[in-house]
Structures are given as structure tokens and as C-alpha cells.
């Protein structure tokens, strides 16, 4: 198996001999067993799929590599997307790698610092739209209809195709699908992609079962849970601050066909889960990513029978993208100290501790 989604899963993707096999090393992300979360929720095992380990720090790279390779195959020279941040970071990276012009429309003032820094660094043309994500998406749809520019939002079916490979990887490493798959839901492309992947592996006889798909929206941006679009979605989790998901019906299909559930979690629950992951598991993720774990914790509180079950929580992106959220992570301020040993010892209250070095 080579490096990247196209070479690892090529035969299961809609690519041809003419599709360039580009890669930035996306996919093949770690699936780690939790140390504490399984006990906390009463599961036999909880695994964390660390999608923040992708080249631009989120799962978006899996679908972007396919969308960009197909754009190149079609001899397109310009790609465009609307983005809450991670899609633009990914599009800009693959656009740079493949010599394409990348145009991104982001909601003004509503995108995380790290994500904007990425789009700038990779040299995308960035338009800061005076409106929310849903409006920016309407605009790029119109532009890509009107001009020879390739849309690389998850409305582009190649994005979903690439993203389904995460489900393949989970089955490849566990030997079967888990009982539950917990995942944040924003534009709902990813939950649809995982369901496609699990279904395909099951149909091909590569998995004995299919997981129950448990999707979690933020309470202030939960159109699927409410059953109606949310005009002004509000949540601290900017990656899922979406009021009218493009893959709404596919997400409902994933929920219904799997016997799963799409539910909402509050910002407080999201921040608590983000903190739990960082402090107890050593995994620092984006706020949006923590919605999967917040959802699993909620299921446990509400009495879902998790005993003997395995769950996978999709950790969609890295916390390094949102440095502005770090203060909410901690009530312990940093401590200033003089650059002297005795001063450091005093601050750490080490006076009573034996000075003998620890045996190793
Ligand atoms: C895009 C994104 C989501 C939401 O995924 P959808 O496919 O829009 O539902 C969740 N978390 C992170 C970090 C993302 O970048």
C-alpha cells in the first residue's frame, strides 16, 4: 500500500488511469483506545479516530485530495469553496500542491485564527463575506454554475467519496465495524460519508455489521434535530456552526438506516468534553470535534445501554487551530517566575521534596 487515500483505496474510489495520484499524506490516521472514557461511559471499549493527524489538521483532506485530483483530470485550473475554516485550509493546501488557483469564501469574523493562517500561508485568494457560512455556500454554488470553476465543498460528490475511507480504516483496524460511531454534524457531509463507507464494506463482506450512526449537532446550530433550518446558527464550535446542512437528507438516511440518532449537545457539554479529552486522554481537539464525545457522554447519562459495546468517536480536527479558545480550557493561569532555580523551586513548592533523583 502506498501513501495517501488515492493509492491506499484507489479501487474503491471513482478514479481512473487518468486521475493524477496526488497526495499530501492524508488518511491512515491513528485509531487509539481511550484510557478513561470507556469506563466513564460504561462501554467495553471507546476508540478515538484522530483525524487531526491529517496534513492540514482535519478530516477534510481525505475528500479534498479526491476532489482536487478529479478537478485536475477534468483540466480545471481553479477551485472554490465556502468554509467555516477547515475546508478552506485543505483546499488551499491541495490547490498549492497541484498548482491550482484556490478561492475561498469565509464568513467574516467567524473563522478560527489557525485556519485563516493556513489559507493565507498556502496562498489562497480569501474573501471575507459579510454573512454566515450558509450564505457563502449559496454564493460559491452560483459562481461555480456560472464560471468554469470547480466547487470543492462537500456538494462535490468526490469529497464524500474520499471521506468514506475513514470508515474503511476503522474496519481495517478493528476487524469489524464498531457498535456505535459518534460524530459531529455540521454540513452533514462526513456522517453521510462514513455511512457510505460502512455500507460498502458490509456489502463487500469486509465487515460483519454496520454501526449505529450517532450524529451530534450543537444546540444553537441543530437544524436536523429541530427539523427546520436555523437562520442564525450560534455555537462556540465554529466548524459545525451551520444552519442549513447541504447533506441533510443523506444524514437522515444514515440515522434511520443504521438505527442511530442525531441529537444536540450544548456548548457547555462540548467544552467539558474538549477539556476531558485533553486532560484525561491527552488529546487536544477542536471544540467541534468534542461534540462526538459530548454526545457519547450524553448517551451514557440518558441510560443508553452501552455495556459490552464498542464505540468510535471521530475526533475531526486538532485543537491547535483555535488558540483563541484555549483560555476556556483552563482555570489555572500561567505562573511567572524569575529565571533562578530557587525561585522555580519555591513556585513549585518543592522545598519538602527529597532532592534525590528518581530511579529510572
Ligand atoms: C467540517 C468539520 C466538521 C463537520 O463536518 P460536516 O461534514 O460538515 O458535517 C466537524 N468538525 C470539524 C473539525 C470540521 O472541520
mmCIF file with all atom_site columns, N, CA and C in Angstrom, residues 84-154:
data_model
loop_
_atom_site.group_PDB
_atom_site.id
_atom_site.type_symbol
_atom_site.label_atom_id
_atom_site.label_alt_id
_atom_site.label_comp_id
_atom_site.label_asym_id
_atom_site.label_entity_id
_atom_site.label_seq_id
_atom_site.pdbx_PDB_ins_code
_atom_site.Cartn_x
_atom_site.Cartn_y
_atom_site.Cartn_z
_atom_site.occupancy
_atom_site.B_iso_or_equiv
_atom_site.pdbx_formal_charge
_atom_site.auth_seq_id
_atom_site.auth_comp_id
_atom_site.auth_asym_id
_atom_site.auth_atom_id
_atom_site.pdbx_PDB_model_num
ATOM 1   N N  . UNK A 1 84  ? -16.181 27.169 6.906   1.00 0.00 ? 84  UNK A N  1
ATOM 2   C CA . UNK A 1 84  ? -16.077 27.644 8.281   1.00 0.00 ? 84  UNK A CA 1
ATOM 3   C C  . UNK A 1 84  ? -14.610 27.598 8.719   1.00 0.00 ? 84  UNK A C  1
ATOM 4   N N  . UNK A 1 85  ? -13.711 27.189 7.815   1.00 0.00 ? 85  UNK A N  1
ATOM 5   C CA . UNK A 1 85  ? -12.278 27.231 8.115   1.00 0.00 ? 85  UNK A CA 1
ATOM 6   C C  . UNK A 1 85  ? -11.481 26.050 7.607   1.00 0.00 ? 85  UNK A C  1
ATOM 7   N N  . UNK A 1 86  ? -11.902 24.840 7.981   1.00 0.00 ? 86  UNK A N  1
ATOM 8   C CA . UNK A 1 86  ? -11.078 23.682 7.634   1.00 0.00 ? 86  UNK A CA 1
ATOM 9   C C  . UNK A 1 86  ? -11.133 23.311 6.153   1.00 0.00 ? 86  UNK A C  1
ATOM 10  N N  . UNK A 1 87  ? -12.271 23.494 5.526   1.00 0.00 ? 87  UNK A N  1
ATOM 11  C CA . UNK A 1 87  ? -12.343 23.214 4.088   1.00 0.00 ? 87  UNK A CA 1
ATOM 12  C C  . UNK A 1 87  ? -11.430 24.170 3.327   1.00 0.00 ? 87  UNK A C  1
ATOM 13  N N  . UNK A 1 88  ? -11.401 25.424 3.752   1.00 0.00 ? 88  UNK A N  1
ATOM 14  C CA . UNK A 1 88  ? -10.537 26.393 3.062   1.00 0.00 ? 88  UNK A CA 1
ATOM 15  C C  . UNK A 1 88  ? -9.061  26.068 3.281   1.00 0.00 ? 88  UNK A C  1
ATOM 16  N N  . UNK A 1 89  ? -8.704  25.639 4.496   1.00 0.00 ? 89  UNK A N  1
ATOM 17  C CA . UNK A 1 89  ? -7.304  25.270 4.763   1.00 0.00 ? 89  UNK A CA 1
ATOM 18  C C  . UNK A 1 89  ? -6.901  24.104 3.868   1.00 0.00 ? 89  UNK A C  1
ATOM 19  N N  . UNK A 1 90  ? -7.788  23.110 3.760   1.00 0.00 ? 90  UNK A N  1
ATOM 20  C CA . UNK A 1 90  ? -7.489  21.925 2.974   1.00 0.00 ? 90  UNK A CA 1
ATOM 21  C C  . UNK A 1 90  ? -7.444  22.247 1.477   1.00 0.00 ? 90  UNK A C  1
ATOM 22  N N  . UNK A 1 91  ? -8.451  22.988 0.990   1.00 0.00 ? 91  UNK A N  1
ATOM 23  C CA . UNK A 1 91  ? -8.484  23.353 -0.431  1.00 0.00 ? 91  UNK A CA 1
ATOM 24  C C  . UNK A 1 91  ? -7.227  24.146 -0.793  1.00 0.00 ? 91  UNK A C  1
ATOM 25  N N  . UNK A 1 92  ? -6.841  25.069 0.072   1.00 0.00 ? 92  UNK A N  1
ATOM 26  C CA . UNK A 1 92  ? -5.671  25.914 -0.210  1.00 0.00 ? 92  UNK A CA 1
ATOM 27  C C  . UNK A 1 92  ? -4.396  25.074 -0.275  1.00 0.00 ? 92  UNK A C  1
ATOM 28  N N  . UNK A 1 93  ? -4.283  24.077 0.615   1.00 0.00 ? 93  UNK A N  1
ATOM 29  C CA . UNK A 1 93  ? -3.085  23.231 0.627   1.00 0.00 ? 93  UNK A CA 1
ATOM 30  C C  . UNK A 1 93  ? -3.000  22.380 -0.644  1.00 0.00 ? 93  UNK A C  1
ATOM 31  N N  . UNK A 1 94  ? -4.093  21.700 -0.983  1.00 0.00 ? 94  UNK A N  1
ATOM 32  C CA . UNK A 1 94  ? -4.075  20.835 -2.166  1.00 0.00 ? 94  UNK A CA 1
ATOM 33  C C  . UNK A 1 94  ? -4.002  21.669 -3.443  1.00 0.00 ? 94  UNK A C  1
ATOM 34  N N  . UNK A 1 95  ? -4.633  22.857 -3.415  1.00 0.00 ? 95  UNK A N  1
ATOM 35  C CA . UNK A 1 95  ? -4.529  23.766 -4.559  1.00 0.00 ? 95  UNK A CA 1
ATOM 36  C C  . UNK A 1 95  ? -3.082  24.166 -4.793  1.00 0.00 ? 95  UNK A C  1
ATOM 37  N N  . UNK A 1 96  ? -2.374  24.497 -3.712  1.00 0.00 ? 96  UNK A N  1
ATOM 38  C CA . UNK A 1 96  ? -0.963  24.882 -3.831  1.00 0.00 ? 96  UNK A CA 1
ATOM 39  C C  . UNK A 1 96  ? -0.137  23.704 -4.342  1.00 0.00 ? 96  UNK A C  1
ATOM 40  N N  . UNK A 1 97  ? -0.372  22.518 -3.765  1.00 0.00 ? 97  UNK A N  1
ATOM 41  C CA . UNK A 1 97  ? 0.375   21.326 -4.142  1.00 0.00 ? 97  UNK A CA 1
ATOM 42  C C  . UNK A 1 97  ? 0.199   21.004 -5.627  1.00 0.00 ? 97  UNK A C  1
ATOM 43  N N  . UNK A 1 98  ? -0.989  21.293 -6.146  1.00 0.00 ? 98  UNK A N  1
ATOM 44  C CA . UNK A 1 98  ? -1.340  20.890 -7.516  1.00 0.00 ? 98  UNK A CA 1
ATOM 45  C C  . UNK A 1 98  ? -1.363  22.061 -8.496  1.00 0.00 ? 98  UNK A C  1
ATOM 46  N N  . UNK A 1 99  ? -0.793  23.200 -8.116  1.00 0.00 ? 99  UNK A N  1
ATOM 47  C CA . UNK A 1 99  ? -0.711  24.374 -8.999  1.00 0.00 ? 99  UNK A CA 1
ATOM 48  C C  . UNK A 1 99  ? -2.067  24.875 -9.466  1.00 0.00 ? 99  UNK A C  1
ATOM 49  N N  . UNK A 1 100 ? -3.061  24.809 -8.612  1.00 0.00 ? 100 UNK A N  1
ATOM 50  C CA . UNK A 1 100 ? -4.380  25.344 -8.954  1.00 0.00 ? 100 UNK A CA 1
ATOM 51  C C  . UNK A 1 100 ? -4.575  26.680 -8.243  1.00 0.00 ? 100 UNK A C  1
ATOM 52  N N  . UNK A 1 101 ? -5.421  27.532 -8.826  1.00 0.00 ? 101 UNK A N  1
ATOM 53  C CA . UNK A 1 101 ? -5.826  28.754 -8.140  1.00 0.00 ? 101 UNK A CA 1
ATOM 54  C C  . UNK A 1 101 ? -6.952  28.392 -7.168  1.00 0.00 ? 101 UNK A C  1
ATOM 55  N N  . UNK A 1 102 ? -6.826  28.824 -5.920  1.00 0.00 ? 102 UNK A N  1
ATOM 56  C CA . UNK A 1 102 ? -7.830  28.493 -4.911  1.00 0.00 ? 102 UNK A CA 1
ATOM 57  C C  . UNK A 1 102 ? -8.516  29.763 -4.410  1.00 0.00 ? 102 UNK A C  1
ATOM 58  N N  . UNK A 1 103 ? -9.837  29.776 -4.498  1.00 0.00 ? 103 UNK A N  1
ATOM 59  C CA . UNK A 1 103 ? -10.628 30.901 -3.988  1.00 0.00 ? 103 UNK A CA 1
ATOM 60  C C  . UNK A 1 103 ? -11.475 30.391 -2.823  1.00 0.00 ? 103 UNK A C  1
ATOM 61  N N  . UNK A 1 104 ? -11.397 31.070 -1.682  1.00 0.00 ? 104 UNK A N  1
ATOM 62  C CA . UNK A 1 104 ? -12.212 30.639 -0.546  1.00 0.00 ? 104 UNK A CA 1
ATOM 63  C C  . UNK A 1 104 ? -13.065 31.799 -0.039  1.00 0.00 ? 104 UNK A C  1
ATOM 64  N N  . UNK A 1 105 ? -14.319 31.506 0.277   1.00 0.00 ? 105 UNK A N  1
ATOM 65  C CA . UNK A 1 105 ? -15.228 32.480 0.870   1.00 0.00 ? 105 UNK A CA 1
ATOM 66  C C  . UNK A 1 105 ? -15.495 32.061 2.310   1.00 0.00 ? 105 UNK A C  1
ATOM 67  N N  . UNK A 1 106 ? -15.128 32.916 3.245   1.00 0.00 ? 106 UNK A N  1
ATOM 68  C CA . UNK A 1 106 ? -15.323 32.583 4.658   1.00 0.00 ? 106 UNK A CA 1
ATOM 69  C C  . UNK A 1 106 ? -16.252 33.622 5.297   1.00 0.00 ? 106 UNK A C  1
ATOM 70  N N  . UNK A 1 107 ? -17.043 33.178 6.296   1.00 0.00 ? 107 UNK A N  1
ATOM 71  C CA . UNK A 1 107 ? -17.902 34.149 6.996   1.00 0.00 ? 107 UNK A CA 1
ATOM 72  C C  . UNK A 1 107 ? -17.023 35.113 7.798   1.00 0.00 ? 107 UNK A C  1
ATOM 73  N N  . UNK A 1 108 ? -17.286 36.399 7.611   1.00 0.00 ? 108 UNK A N  1
ATOM 74  C CA . UNK A 1 108 ? -16.453 37.440 8.226   1.00 0.00 ? 108 UNK A CA 1
ATOM 75  C C  . UNK A 1 108 ? -16.413 37.308 9.756   1.00 0.00 ? 108 UNK A C  1
ATOM 76  N N  . UNK A 1 109 ? -15.209 37.291 10.306  1.00 0.00 ? 109 UNK A N  1
ATOM 77  C CA . UNK A 1 109 ? -15.042 37.286 11.754  1.00 0.00 ? 109 UNK A CA 1
ATOM 78  C C  . UNK A 1 109 ? -15.438 35.985 12.435  1.00 0.00 ? 109 UNK A C  1
ATOM 79  N N  . UNK A 1 110 ? -15.754 34.939 11.663  1.00 0.00 ? 110 UNK A N  1
ATOM 80  C CA . UNK A 1 110 ? -16.298 33.730 12.281  1.00 0.00 ? 110 UNK A CA 1
ATOM 81  C C  . UNK A 1 110 ? -15.419 32.513 12.029  1.00 0.00 ? 110 UNK A C  1
ATOM 82  N N  . UNK A 1 111 ? -14.161 32.744 11.653  1.00 0.00 ? 111 UNK A N  1
ATOM 83  C CA . UNK A 1 111 ? -13.293 31.600 11.386  1.00 0.00 ? 111 UNK A CA 1
ATOM 84  C C  . UNK A 1 111 ? -12.088 31.630 12.327  1.00 0.00 ? 111 UNK A C  1
ATOM 85  N N  . UNK A 1 112 ? -11.694 30.431 12.776  1.00 0.00 ? 112 UNK A N  1
ATOM 86  C CA . UNK A 1 112 ? -10.631 30.312 13.784  1.00 0.00 ? 112 UNK A CA 1
ATOM 87  C C  . UNK A 1 112 ? -9.302  30.809 13.218  1.00 0.00 ? 112 UNK A C  1
ATOM 88  N N  . UNK A 1 113 ? -8.513  31.430 14.088  1.00 0.00 ? 113 UNK A N  1
ATOM 89  C CA . UNK A 1 113 ? -7.234  32.025 13.695  1.00 0.00 ? 113 UNK A CA 1
ATOM 90  C C  . UNK A 1 113 ? -6.316  31.077 12.955  1.00 0.00 ? 113 UNK A C  1
ATOM 91  N N  . UNK A 1 114 ? -6.176  29.859 13.474  1.00 0.00 ? 114 UNK A N  1
ATOM 92  C CA . UNK A 1 114 ? -5.253  28.903 12.870  1.00 0.00 ? 114 UNK A CA 1
ATOM 93  C C  . UNK A 1 114 ? -5.666  28.526 11.453  1.00 0.00 ? 114 UNK A C  1
ATOM 94  N N  . UNK A 1 115 ? -6.953  28.416 11.235  1.00 0.00 ? 115 UNK A N  1
ATOM 95  C CA . UNK A 1 115 ? -7.461  28.023 9.917   1.00 0.00 ? 115 UNK A CA 1
ATOM 96  C C  . UNK A 1 115 ? -7.245  29.137 8.900   1.00 0.00 ? 115 UNK A C  1
ATOM 97  N N  . UNK A 1 116 ? -7.467  30.376 9.340   1.00 0.00 ? 116 UNK A N  1
ATOM 98  C CA . UNK A 1 116 ? -7.238  31.516 8.459   1.00 0.00 ? 116 UNK A CA 1
ATOM 99  C C  . UNK A 1 116 ? -5.745  31.608 8.135   1.00 0.00 ? 116 UNK A C  1
ATOM 100 N N  . UNK A 1 117 ? -4.908  31.386 9.153   1.00 0.00 ? 117 UNK A N  1
ATOM 101 C CA . UNK A 1 117 ? -3.454  31.418 8.939   1.00 0.00 ? 117 UNK A CA 1
ATOM 102 C C  . UNK A 1 117 ? -3.050  30.401 7.877   1.00 0.00 ? 117 UNK A C  1
ATOM 103 N N  . UNK A 1 118 ? -3.672  29.228 7.895   1.00 0.00 ? 118 UNK A N  1
ATOM 104 C CA . UNK A 1 118 ? -3.346  28.206 6.899   1.00 0.00 ? 118 UNK A CA 1
ATOM 105 C C  . UNK A 1 118 ? -3.703  28.669 5.488   1.00 0.00 ? 118 UNK A C  1
ATOM 106 N N  . UNK A 1 119 ? -4.925  29.185 5.314   1.00 0.00 ? 119 UNK A N  1
ATOM 107 C CA . UNK A 1 119 ? -5.355  29.623 3.974   1.00 0.00 ? 119 UNK A CA 1
ATOM 108 C C  . UNK A 1 119 ? -4.437  30.727 3.457   1.00 0.00 ? 119 UNK A C  1
ATOM 109 N N  . UNK A 1 120 ? -4.028  31.616 4.345   1.00 0.00 ? 120 UNK A N  1
ATOM 110 C CA . UNK A 1 120 ? -3.104  32.692 3.957   1.00 0.00 ? 120 UNK A CA 1
ATOM 111 C C  . UNK A 1 120 ? -1.752  32.095 3.567   1.00 0.00 ? 120 UNK A C  1
ATOM 112 N N  . UNK A 1 121 ? -1.228  31.213 4.411   1.00 0.00 ? 121 UNK A N  1
ATOM 113 C CA . UNK A 1 121 ? 0.095   30.636 4.160   1.00 0.00 ? 121 UNK A CA 1
ATOM 114 C C  . UNK A 1 121 ? 0.144   29.887 2.825   1.00 0.00 ? 121 UNK A C  1
ATOM 115 N N  . UNK A 1 122 ? -0.922  29.142 2.512   1.00 0.00 ? 122 UNK A N  1
ATOM 116 C CA . UNK A 1 122 ? -0.930  28.354 1.277   1.00 0.00 ? 122 UNK A CA 1
ATOM 117 C C  . UNK A 1 122 ? -1.216  29.210 0.047   1.00 0.00 ? 122 UNK A C  1
ATOM 118 N N  . UNK A 1 123 ? -1.529  30.493 0.266   1.00 0.00 ? 123 UNK A N  1
ATOM 119 C CA . UNK A 1 123 ? -1.649  31.418 -0.858  1.00 0.00 ? 123 UNK A CA 1
ATOM 120 C C  . UNK A 1 123 ? -2.993  31.434 -1.552  1.00 0.00 ? 123 UNK A C  1
ATOM 121 N N  . UNK A 1 124 ? -4.057  31.099 -0.830  1.00 0.00 ? 124 UNK A N  1
ATOM 122 C CA . UNK A 1 124 ? -5.391  31.169 -1.436  1.00 0.00 ? 124 UNK A CA 1
ATOM 123 C C  . UNK A 1 124 ? -5.846  32.614 -1.560  1.00 0.00 ? 124 UNK A C  1
ATOM 124 N N  . UNK A 1 125 ? -6.776  32.854 -2.497  1.00 0.00 ? 125 UNK A N  1
ATOM 125 C CA . UNK A 1 125 ? -7.437  34.155 -2.543  1.00 0.00 ? 125 UNK A CA 1
ATOM 126 C C  . UNK A 1 125 ? -8.620  34.077 -1.576  1.00 0.00 ? 125 UNK A C  1
ATOM 127 N N  . UNK A 1 126 ? -8.598  34.906 -0.538  1.00 0.00 ? 126 UNK A N  1
ATOM 128 C CA . UNK A 1 126 ? -9.566  34.773 0.546   1.00 0.00 ? 126 UNK A CA 1
ATOM 129 C C  . UNK A 1 126 ? -10.543 35.940 0.539   1.00 0.00 ? 126 UNK A C  1
ATOM 130 N N  . UNK A 1 127 ? -11.834 35.621 0.424   1.00 0.00 ? 127 UNK A N  1
ATOM 131 C CA . UNK A 1 127 ? -12.858 36.657 0.503   1.00 0.00 ? 127 UNK A CA 1
ATOM 132 C C  . UNK A 1 127 ? -13.605 36.477 1.820   1.00 0.00 ? 127 UNK A C  1
ATOM 133 N N  . UNK A 1 128 ? -13.630 37.530 2.605   1.00 0.00 ? 128 UNK A N  1
ATOM 134 C CA . UNK A 1 128 ? -14.306 37.513 3.884   1.00 0.00 ? 128 UNK A CA 1
ATOM 135 C C  . UNK A 1 128 ? -15.715 38.062 3.667   1.00 0.00 ? 128 UNK A C  1
ATOM 136 N N  . UNK A 1 129 ? -16.704 37.171 3.685   1.00 0.00 ? 129 UNK A N  1
ATOM 137 C CA . UNK A 1 129 ? -18.070 37.533 3.280   1.00 0.00 ? 129 UNK A CA 1
ATOM 138 C C  . UNK A 1 129 ? -18.855 38.100 4.454   1.00 0.00 ? 129 UNK A C  1
ATOM 139 N N  . UNK A 1 130 ? -19.533 39.189 4.181   1.00 0.00 ? 130 UNK A N  1
ATOM 140 C CA . UNK A 1 130 ? -20.364 39.802 5.208   1.00 0.00 ? 130 UNK A CA 1
ATOM 141 C C  . UNK A 1 130 ? -21.667 39.001 5.332   1.00 0.00 ? 130 UNK A C  1
ATOM 142 N N  . UNK A 1 131 ? -21.570 37.819 5.883   1.00 0.00 ? 131 UNK A N  1
ATOM 143 C CA . UNK A 1 131 ? -22.721 36.922 6.025   1.00 0.00 ? 131 UNK A CA 1
ATOM 144 C C  . UNK A 1 131 ? -22.230 35.641 6.662   1.00 0.00 ? 131 UNK A C  1
ATOM 145 N N  . UNK A 1 132 ? -23.149 34.675 6.887   1.00 0.00 ? 132 UNK A N  1
ATOM 146 C CA . UNK A 1 132 ? -22.719 33.440 7.543   1.00 0.00 ? 132 UNK A CA 1
ATOM 147 C C  . UNK A 1 132 ? -22.303 32.373 6.521   1.00 0.00 ? 132 UNK A C  1
ATOM 148 N N  . UNK A 1 133 ? -21.936 31.189 7.031   1.00 0.00 ? 133 UNK A N  1
ATOM 149 C CA . UNK A 1 133 ? -21.472 30.112 6.145   1.00 0.00 ? 133 UNK A CA 1
ATOM 150 C C  . UNK A 1 133 ? -22.521 29.748 5.096   1.00 0.00 ? 133 UNK A C  1
ATOM 151 N N  . UNK A 1 134 ? -23.765 29.635 5.524   1.00 0.00 ? 134 UNK A N  1
ATOM 152 C CA . UNK A 1 134 ? -24.814 29.186 4.604   1.00 0.00 ? 134 UNK A CA 1
ATOM 153 C C  . UNK A 1 134 ? -24.939 30.130 3.400   1.00 0.00 ? 134 UNK A C  1
ATOM 154 N N  . UNK A 1 135 ? -24.781 31.438 3.655   1.00 0.00 ? 135 UNK A N  1
ATOM 155 C CA . UNK A 1 135 ? -24.837 32.429 2.576   1.00 0.00 ? 135 UNK A CA 1
ATOM 156 C C  . UNK A 1 135 ? -23.606 32.289 1.661   1.00 0.00 ? 135 UNK A C  1
ATOM 157 N N  . UNK A 1 136 ? -22.445 32.086 2.275   1.00 0.00 ? 136 UNK A N  1
ATOM 158 C CA . UNK A 1 136 ? -21.214 31.919 1.484   1.00 0.00 ? 136 UNK A CA 1
ATOM 159 C C  . UNK A 1 136 ? -21.335 30.700 0.571   1.00 0.00 ? 136 UNK A C  1
ATOM 160 N N  . UNK A 1 137 ? -21.972 29.640 1.070   1.00 0.00 ? 137 UNK A N  1
ATOM 161 C CA . UNK A 1 137 ? -22.145 28.431 0.263   1.00 0.00 ? 137 UNK A CA 1
ATOM 162 C C  . UNK A 1 137 ? -23.076 28.703 -0.922  1.00 0.00 ? 137 UNK A C  1
ATOM 163 N N  . UNK A 1 138 ? -24.137 29.472 -0.692  1.00 0.00 ? 138 UNK A N  1
ATOM 164 C CA . UNK A 1 138 ? -25.032 29.840 -1.808  1.00 0.00 ? 138 UNK A CA 1
ATOM 165 C C  . UNK A 1 138 ? -24.241 30.580 -2.886  1.00 0.00 ? 138 UNK A C  1
ATOM 166 N N  . UNK A 1 139 ? -23.372 31.480 -2.453  1.00 0.00 ? 139 UNK A N  1
ATOM 167 C CA . UNK A 1 139 ? -22.601 32.286 -3.411  1.00 0.00 ? 139 UNK A CA 1
ATOM 168 C C  . UNK A 1 139 ? -21.652 31.420 -4.245  1.00 0.00 ? 139 UNK A C  1
ATOM 169 N N  . UNK A 1 140 ? -20.931 30.499 -3.598  1.00 0.00 ? 140 UNK A N  1
ATOM 170 C CA . UNK A 1 140 ? -19.982 29.689 -4.378  1.00 0.00 ? 140 UNK A CA 1
ATOM 171 C C  . UNK A 1 140 ? -20.715 28.707 -5.300  1.00 0.00 ? 140 UNK A C  1
ATOM 172 N N  . UNK A 1 141 ? -21.910 28.286 -4.902  1.00 0.00 ? 141 UNK A N  1
ATOM 173 C CA . UNK A 1 141 ? -22.693 27.422 -5.800  1.00 0.00 ? 141 UNK A CA 1
ATOM 174 C C  . UNK A 1 141 ? -23.039 28.192 -7.066  1.00 0.00 ? 141 UNK A C  1
ATOM 175 N N  . UNK A 1 142 ? -23.470 29.446 -6.904  1.00 0.00 ? 142 UNK A N  1
ATOM 176 C CA . UNK A 1 142 ? -23.822 30.257 -8.070  1.00 0.00 ? 142 UNK A CA 1
ATOM 177 C C  . UNK A 1 142 ? -22.595 30.509 -8.945  1.00 0.00 ? 142 UNK A C  1
ATOM 178 N N  . UNK A 1 143 ? -21.472 30.823 -8.306  1.00 0.00 ? 143 UNK A N  1
ATOM 179 C CA . UNK A 1 143 ? -20.251 31.107 -9.073  1.00 0.00 ? 143 UNK A CA 1
ATOM 180 C C  . UNK A 1 143 ? -19.785 29.892 -9.869  1.00 0.00 ? 143 UNK A C  1
ATOM 181 N N  . UNK A 1 144 ? -19.843 28.712 -9.241  1.00 0.00 ? 144 UNK A N  1
ATOM 182 C CA . UNK A 1 144 ? -19.346 27.520 -9.939  1.00 0.00 ? 144 UNK A CA 1
ATOM 183 C C  . UNK A 1 144 ? -20.310 27.076 -11.036 1.00 0.00 ? 144 UNK A C  1
ATOM 184 N N  . UNK A 1 145 ? -21.585 27.473 -10.931 1.00 0.00 ? 145 UNK A N  1
ATOM 185 C CA . UNK A 1 145 ? -22.539 27.219 -12.027 1.00 0.00 ? 145 UNK A CA 1
ATOM 186 C C  . UNK A 1 145 ? -22.246 28.134 -13.212 1.00 0.00 ? 145 UNK A C  1
ATOM 187 N N  . UNK A 1 146 ? -21.836 29.356 -12.896 1.00 0.00 ? 146 UNK A N  1
ATOM 188 C CA . UNK A 1 146 ? -21.726 30.403 -13.905 1.00 0.00 ? 146 UNK A CA 1
ATOM 189 C C  . UNK A 1 146 ? -20.371 30.392 -14.615 1.00 0.00 ? 146 UNK A C  1
ATOM 190 N N  . UNK A 1 147 ? -19.323 29.959 -13.914 1.00 0.00 ? 147 UNK A N  1
ATOM 191 C CA . UNK A 1 147 ? -17.963 30.023 -14.467 1.00 0.00 ? 147 UNK A CA 1
ATOM 192 C C  . UNK A 1 147 ? -17.293 28.651 -14.429 1.00 0.00 ? 147 UNK A C  1
ATOM 193 N N  . UNK A 1 148 ? -16.236 28.476 -15.236 1.00 0.00 ? 148 UNK A N  1
ATOM 194 C CA . UNK A 1 148 ? -15.545 27.170 -15.226 1.00 0.00 ? 148 UNK A CA 1
ATOM 195 C C  . UNK A 1 148 ? -14.618 27.039 -14.006 1.00 0.00 ? 148 UNK A C  1
ATOM 196 N N  . UNK A 1 149 ? -15.248 26.984 -12.834 1.00 0.00 ? 149 UNK A N  1
ATOM 197 C CA . UNK A 1 149 ? -14.525 26.884 -11.574 1.00 0.00 ? 149 UNK A CA 1
ATOM 198 C C  . UNK A 1 149 ? -15.080 25.667 -10.850 1.00 0.00 ? 149 UNK A C  1
ATOM 199 N N  . UNK A 1 150 ? -14.196 24.827 -10.302 1.00 0.00 ? 150 UNK A N  1
ATOM 200 C CA . UNK A 1 150 ? -14.672 23.599 -9.650  1.00 0.00 ? 150 UNK A CA 1
ATOM 201 C C  . UNK A 1 150 ? -15.014 23.844 -8.188  1.00 0.00 ? 150 UNK A C  1
ATOM 202 N N  . UNK A 1 151 ? -16.250 23.502 -7.820  1.00 0.00 ? 151 UNK A N  1
ATOM 203 C CA . UNK A 1 151 ? -16.693 23.616 -6.428  1.00 0.00 ? 151 UNK A CA 1
ATOM 204 C C  . UNK A 1 151 ? -16.123 22.435 -5.626  1.00 0.00 ? 151 UNK A C  1
ATOM 205 N N  . UNK A 1 152 ? -15.433 22.717 -4.524  1.00 0.00 ? 152 UNK A N  1
ATOM 206 C CA . UNK A 1 152 ? -14.875 21.615 -3.723  1.00 0.00 ? 152 UNK A CA 1
ATOM 207 C C  . UNK A 1 152 ? -15.490 21.527 -2.320  1.00 0.00 ? 152 UNK A C  1
ATOM 208 N N  . UNK A 1 153 ? -16.679 22.113 -2.153  1.00 0.00 ? 153 UNK A N  1
ATOM 209 C CA . UNK A 1 153 ? -17.437 21.836 -0.929  1.00 0.00 ? 153 UNK A CA 1
ATOM 210 C C  . UNK A 1 153 ? -17.948 20.403 -1.007  1.00 0.00 ? 153 UNK A C  1
ATOM 211 N N  . UNK A 1 154 ? -18.543 19.920 0.104   1.00 0.00 ? 154 UNK A N  1
ATOM 212 C CA . UNK A 1 154 ? -18.943 18.505 0.109   1.00 0.00 ? 154 UNK A CA 1
ATOM 213 C C  . UNK A 1 154 ? -20.153 18.233 -0.782  1.00 0.00 ? 154 UNK A C  1
#
